[in-house]
mmCIF file of C-alpha atoms and ligand atoms in Angstrom:
data_model
loop_
_atom_site.group_PDB
_atom_site.id
_atom_site.type_symbol
_atom_site.label_atom_id
_atom_site.label_comp_id
_atom_site.label_asym_id
_atom_site.label_seq_id
_atom_site.Cartn_x
_atom_site.Cartn_y
_atom_site.Cartn_z
ATOM 1 C CA MET A 1 -11.810 -35.742 -14.055
ATOM 2 C CA SER A 2 -10.875 -33.433 -11.542
ATOM 3 C CA ILE A 3 -9.056 -33.089 -8.585
ATOM 4 C CA GLU A 4 -11.685 -33.337 -5.524
ATOM 5 C CA ARG A 5 -11.919 -33.184 -1.973
ATOM 6 C CA THR A 6 -14.132 -35.765 -0.033
ATOM 7 C CA LEU A 7 -14.715 -35.884 3.827
ATOM 8 C CA SER A 8 -14.480 -39.263 5.071
ATOM 9 C CA ILE A 9 -14.941 -40.805 8.780
ATOM 10 C CA VAL A 10 -13.876 -43.984 10.347
ATOM 11 C CA LYS A 11 -16.473 -44.660 12.362
ATOM 12 C CA PRO A 12 -16.772 -45.805 16.129
ATOM 13 C CA ASP A 13 -16.963 -49.139 14.917
ATOM 14 C CA GLY A 14 -14.170 -48.901 13.016
ATOM 15 C CA VAL A 15 -11.668 -47.092 15.452
ATOM 16 C CA GLN A 16 -12.968 -49.734 17.930
ATOM 17 C CA LYS A 17 -11.860 -52.717 15.621
ATOM 18 C CA ASN A 18 -8.319 -51.261 15.180
ATOM 19 C CA LEU A 19 -9.199 -50.420 11.714
ATOM 20 C CA ILE A 20 -7.954 -46.771 11.379
ATOM 21 C CA GLY A 21 -4.507 -48.259 9.772
ATOM 22 C CA GLU A 22 -6.384 -50.313 7.146
ATOM 23 C CA VAL A 23 -8.881 -47.989 6.160
ATOM 24 C CA TYR A 24 -6.362 -45.558 5.313
ATOM 25 C CA ARG A 25 -3.962 -48.154 3.734
ATOM 26 C CA ARG A 26 -6.779 -48.388 1.168
ATOM 27 C CA PHE A 27 -7.171 -44.974 0.601
ATOM 28 C CA GLU A 28 -3.343 -44.312 -0.030
ATOM 29 C CA GLN A 29 -3.155 -47.535 -2.013
ATOM 30 C CA ALA A 30 -6.003 -45.797 -4.232
ATOM 31 C CA GLY A 31 -4.067 -42.856 -4.703
ATOM 32 C CA LEU A 32 -5.883 -40.477 -2.586
ATOM 33 C CA ARG A 33 -4.151 -38.161 -0.416
ATOM 34 C CA ILE A 34 -5.245 -37.544 3.067
ATOM 35 C CA VAL A 35 -4.662 -33.762 3.599
ATOM 36 C CA ALA A 36 -6.100 -33.197 6.912
ATOM 37 C CA ALA A 37 -7.082 -35.521 9.792
ATOM 38 C CA ARG A 38 -8.187 -35.455 13.496
ATOM 39 C CA MET A 39 -9.627 -37.871 16.275
ATOM 40 C CA ILE A 40 -12.795 -36.548 18.264
ATOM 41 C CA GLN A 41 -15.651 -37.697 20.244
ATOM 42 C CA LEU A 42 -18.659 -36.259 18.531
ATOM 43 C CA SER A 43 -21.520 -34.690 20.875
ATOM 44 C CA GLN A 44 -24.851 -35.837 20.288
ATOM 45 C CA ALA A 45 -25.712 -32.545 19.117
ATOM 46 C CA GLN A 46 -23.005 -32.879 16.647
ATOM 47 C CA ALA A 47 -23.936 -36.056 15.636
ATOM 48 C CA GLU A 48 -27.634 -34.704 15.124
ATOM 49 C CA ALA A 49 -26.399 -32.033 12.750
ATOM 50 C CA PHE A 50 -24.191 -33.964 10.759
ATOM 51 C CA TYR A 51 -26.795 -36.541 10.061
ATOM 52 C CA ALA A 52 -29.402 -34.283 10.010
ATOM 53 C CA VAL A 53 -30.375 -34.902 6.297
ATOM 54 C CA HIS A 54 -31.675 -38.781 7.924
ATOM 55 C CA ARG A 55 -33.639 -37.028 10.407
ATOM 56 C CA GLU A 56 -37.044 -38.340 9.391
ATOM 57 C CA ARG A 57 -35.871 -42.124 8.535
ATOM 58 C CA PRO A 58 -36.375 -44.554 11.423
ATOM 59 C CA PHE A 59 -32.762 -45.473 11.716
ATOM 60 C CA TYR A 60 -31.601 -41.491 12.559
ATOM 61 C CA LYS A 61 -32.040 -41.896 16.912
ATOM 62 C CA ASP A 62 -29.859 -45.487 16.844
ATOM 63 C CA LEU A 63 -27.607 -43.560 13.747
ATOM 64 C CA VAL A 64 -27.109 -40.930 16.036
ATOM 65 C CA HIS A 65 -26.471 -43.165 19.324
ATOM 66 C CA TYR A 66 -24.314 -45.788 17.106
ATOM 67 C CA MET A 67 -21.984 -42.303 16.006
ATOM 68 C CA ILE A 68 -21.482 -41.071 19.409
ATOM 69 C CA SER A 69 -20.421 -44.783 20.927
ATOM 70 C CA GLY A 70 -17.025 -43.397 20.661
ATOM 71 C CA PRO A 71 -14.431 -41.581 18.987
ATOM 72 C CA VAL A 72 -14.260 -41.448 15.183
ATOM 73 C CA VAL A 73 -11.518 -40.232 12.766
ATOM 74 C CA VAL A 74 -12.435 -37.505 10.711
ATOM 75 C CA GLN A 75 -9.995 -36.975 7.196
ATOM 76 C CA VAL A 76 -10.518 -34.868 4.049
ATOM 77 C CA LEU A 77 -9.454 -36.824 0.818
ATOM 78 C CA GLU A 78 -8.133 -35.351 -2.249
ATOM 79 C CA GLY A 79 -7.318 -36.841 -5.941
ATOM 80 C CA GLU A 80 -8.815 -37.350 -8.979
ATOM 81 C CA ASN A 81 -12.599 -37.960 -8.790
ATOM 82 C CA ALA A 82 -12.270 -38.356 -5.167
ATOM 83 C CA ILE A 83 -15.834 -38.416 -3.912
ATOM 84 C CA GLU A 84 -16.793 -41.271 -6.478
ATOM 85 C CA ARG A 85 -13.429 -42.805 -5.990
ATOM 86 C CA ASN A 86 -14.479 -43.145 -2.138
ATOM 87 C CA ARG A 87 -17.592 -44.329 -2.269
ATOM 88 C CA GLU A 88 -16.339 -47.033 -4.564
ATOM 89 C CA ILE A 89 -13.424 -47.870 -1.821
ATOM 90 C CA MET A 90 -16.221 -47.944 0.663
ATOM 91 C CA GLY A 91 -18.709 -50.110 -1.116
ATOM 92 C CA ALA A 92 -22.679 -49.924 -0.959
ATOM 93 C CA THR A 93 -24.332 -49.021 2.573
ATOM 94 C CA ASP A 94 -25.236 -52.638 3.230
ATOM 95 C CA PRO A 95 -22.205 -54.731 3.576
ATOM 96 C CA LYS A 96 -24.217 -57.541 2.192
ATOM 97 C CA LYS A 97 -24.651 -55.563 -1.098
ATOM 98 C CA ALA A 98 -21.148 -53.893 -1.172
ATOM 99 C CA ALA A 99 -18.949 -54.899 -4.033
ATOM 100 C CA LYS A 100 -15.992 -57.849 -3.260
ATOM 101 C CA GLY A 101 -12.889 -55.754 -1.911
ATOM 102 C CA SER A 102 -14.433 -52.830 -0.604
ATOM 103 C CA ILE A 103 -14.161 -51.663 2.922
ATOM 104 C CA ARG A 104 -17.797 -52.466 4.010
ATOM 105 C CA ALA A 105 -18.042 -56.035 2.398
ATOM 106 C CA ASP A 106 -14.705 -57.026 3.930
ATOM 107 C CA LEU A 107 -14.955 -55.005 7.497
ATOM 108 C CA ALA A 108 -18.325 -53.806 8.201
ATOM 109 C CA ALA A 109 -20.685 -55.846 10.460
ATOM 110 C CA SER A 110 -24.405 -54.325 9.549
ATOM 111 C CA ILE A 111 -25.868 -51.640 7.150
ATOM 112 C CA GLU A 112 -25.617 -49.397 10.571
ATOM 113 C CA GLU A 113 -21.939 -50.515 11.628
ATOM 114 C CA ASN A 114 -20.590 -50.126 8.403
ATOM 115 C CA VAL A 115 -17.037 -48.413 9.296
ATOM 116 C CA VAL A 116 -16.882 -45.458 7.188
ATOM 117 C CA HIS A 117 -18.752 -41.966 6.109
ATOM 118 C CA GLY A 118 -18.164 -40.603 2.759
ATOM 119 C CA SER A 119 -19.759 -37.550 1.075
ATOM 120 C CA ASP A 120 -22.200 -38.379 -1.579
ATOM 121 C CA GLY A 121 -21.495 -35.580 -3.888
ATOM 122 C CA PRO A 122 -19.852 -32.306 -4.303
ATOM 123 C CA ASP A 123 -22.335 -30.379 -2.362
ATOM 124 C CA THR A 124 -22.140 -32.527 0.485
ATOM 125 C CA ALA A 125 -18.604 -32.770 0.317
ATOM 126 C CA ARG A 126 -18.367 -29.184 0.535
ATOM 127 C CA THR A 127 -20.738 -28.627 3.445
ATOM 128 C CA GLU A 128 -19.011 -31.814 5.454
ATOM 129 C CA ILE A 129 -15.405 -30.471 5.137
ATOM 130 C CA GLY A 130 -16.654 -27.474 6.361
ATOM 131 C CA PHE A 131 -18.418 -29.188 9.374
ATOM 132 C CA PHE A 132 -15.081 -30.561 10.545
ATOM 133 C CA PHE A 133 -12.167 -28.544 9.087
ATOM 134 C CA ALA A 134 -11.356 -25.037 8.962
ATOM 135 C CA GLN A 135 -9.386 -23.922 5.671
ATOM 136 C CA SER A 136 -5.932 -23.628 7.438
ATOM 137 C CA GLU A 137 -6.126 -27.219 8.647
ATOM 138 C CA ILE A 138 -6.246 -28.393 5.120
ATOM 139 C CA CYS A 139 -2.700 -29.237 3.528
ATOM 140 C CA PRO A 140 -2.642 -29.811 -0.003
ATOM 141 C CA ARG A 141 0.287 -32.175 -1.157
ATOM 142 C CA LYS A 142 2.869 -31.170 -3.524
ATOM 143 C CA ARG A 143 2.243 -32.632 -7.050
HETATM 144 P P1 ADP B 201 -24.122 -44.148 3.187
HETATM 145 O O1 ADP B 201 -23.116 -44.254 4.477
HETATM 146 O O2 ADP B 201 -23.615 -45.090 2.284
HETATM 147 O O3 ADP B 201 -24.064 -42.559 2.682
HETATM 148 P P2 ADP B 201 -26.902 -43.206 3.875
HETATM 149 O O4 ADP B 201 -26.081 -41.902 3.978
HETATM 150 O O5 ADP B 201 -28.017 -43.792 3.341
HETATM 151 O O6 ADP B 201 -25.455 -44.133 3.508
HETATM 152 O O7 ADP B 201 -26.613 -43.701 5.306
HETATM 153 C C1 ADP B 201 -26.006 -42.842 6.639
HETATM 154 C C2 ADP B 201 -25.681 -44.062 7.590
HETATM 155 O O8 ADP B 201 -26.913 -44.396 8.401
HETATM 156 C C3 ADP B 201 -25.101 -45.138 6.883
HETATM 157 O O9 ADP B 201 -23.959 -45.354 6.597
HETATM 158 C C4 ADP B 201 -25.692 -46.373 8.017
HETATM 159 O O10 ADP B 201 -24.649 -46.174 9.427
HETATM 160 C C5 ADP B 201 -27.007 -45.771 8.800
HETATM 161 N N1 ADP B 201 -28.007 -46.443 8.165
HETATM 162 C C6 ADP B 201 -28.268 -46.204 6.747
HETATM 163 N N2 ADP B 201 -29.768 -46.887 5.987
HETATM 164 C C7 ADP B 201 -29.779 -47.838 7.253
HETATM 165 C C8 ADP B 201 -30.881 -48.431 7.247
HETATM 166 N N3 ADP B 201 -31.686 -49.386 6.819
HETATM 167 N N4 ADP B 201 -30.605 -49.098 9.212
HETATM 168 C C9 ADP B 201 -29.977 -48.702 10.009
HETATM 169 N N5 ADP B 201 -28.813 -47.812 9.541
HETATM 170 C C10 ADP B 201 -28.676 -47.210 8.561
HETATM 171 MG MG1 MG B 202 -24.985 -40.631 3.119
#
């Protein structure tokens, strides 16, 4: 295991349902540190670019529409095994299949409106962090 960074997003449904604190509480309780954070309204172009990997999927257009339906909160999480740890805290994409006690099992409405995004591997984490944050905006904590 090593100290990793990963990109997390509280999606528009999470912000709308006042779940920012609840999501952050779960990250912090799990020992992940929030080392950068910002609230933004994504443009259509930004949402399209961020999810470009899903361009050919049938749900792509809806996904972009959903992601620009309201503000999101983007954050960088840092900690031991942060990428996989965050995916565990989030739960599976479909809340019906997500592990009990995960964010999506407890708080998500559907496979689309599922409260959070999290990078799925080291390469995506690096790209996705760079999509939202300059190096100077990331504030590693004293250990
Ligand atoms: P994850 O967010 O768990 O990494 P994916 O990368 O597969 O999941 O998909 C990105 C996002 O697209 C999902 O979080 C969800 O909002 C949406 N999505 C994925 N699969 C579907 C689907 N079958 N129908 C509708 N929306 C979907
Ligand atoms: Mg994904």
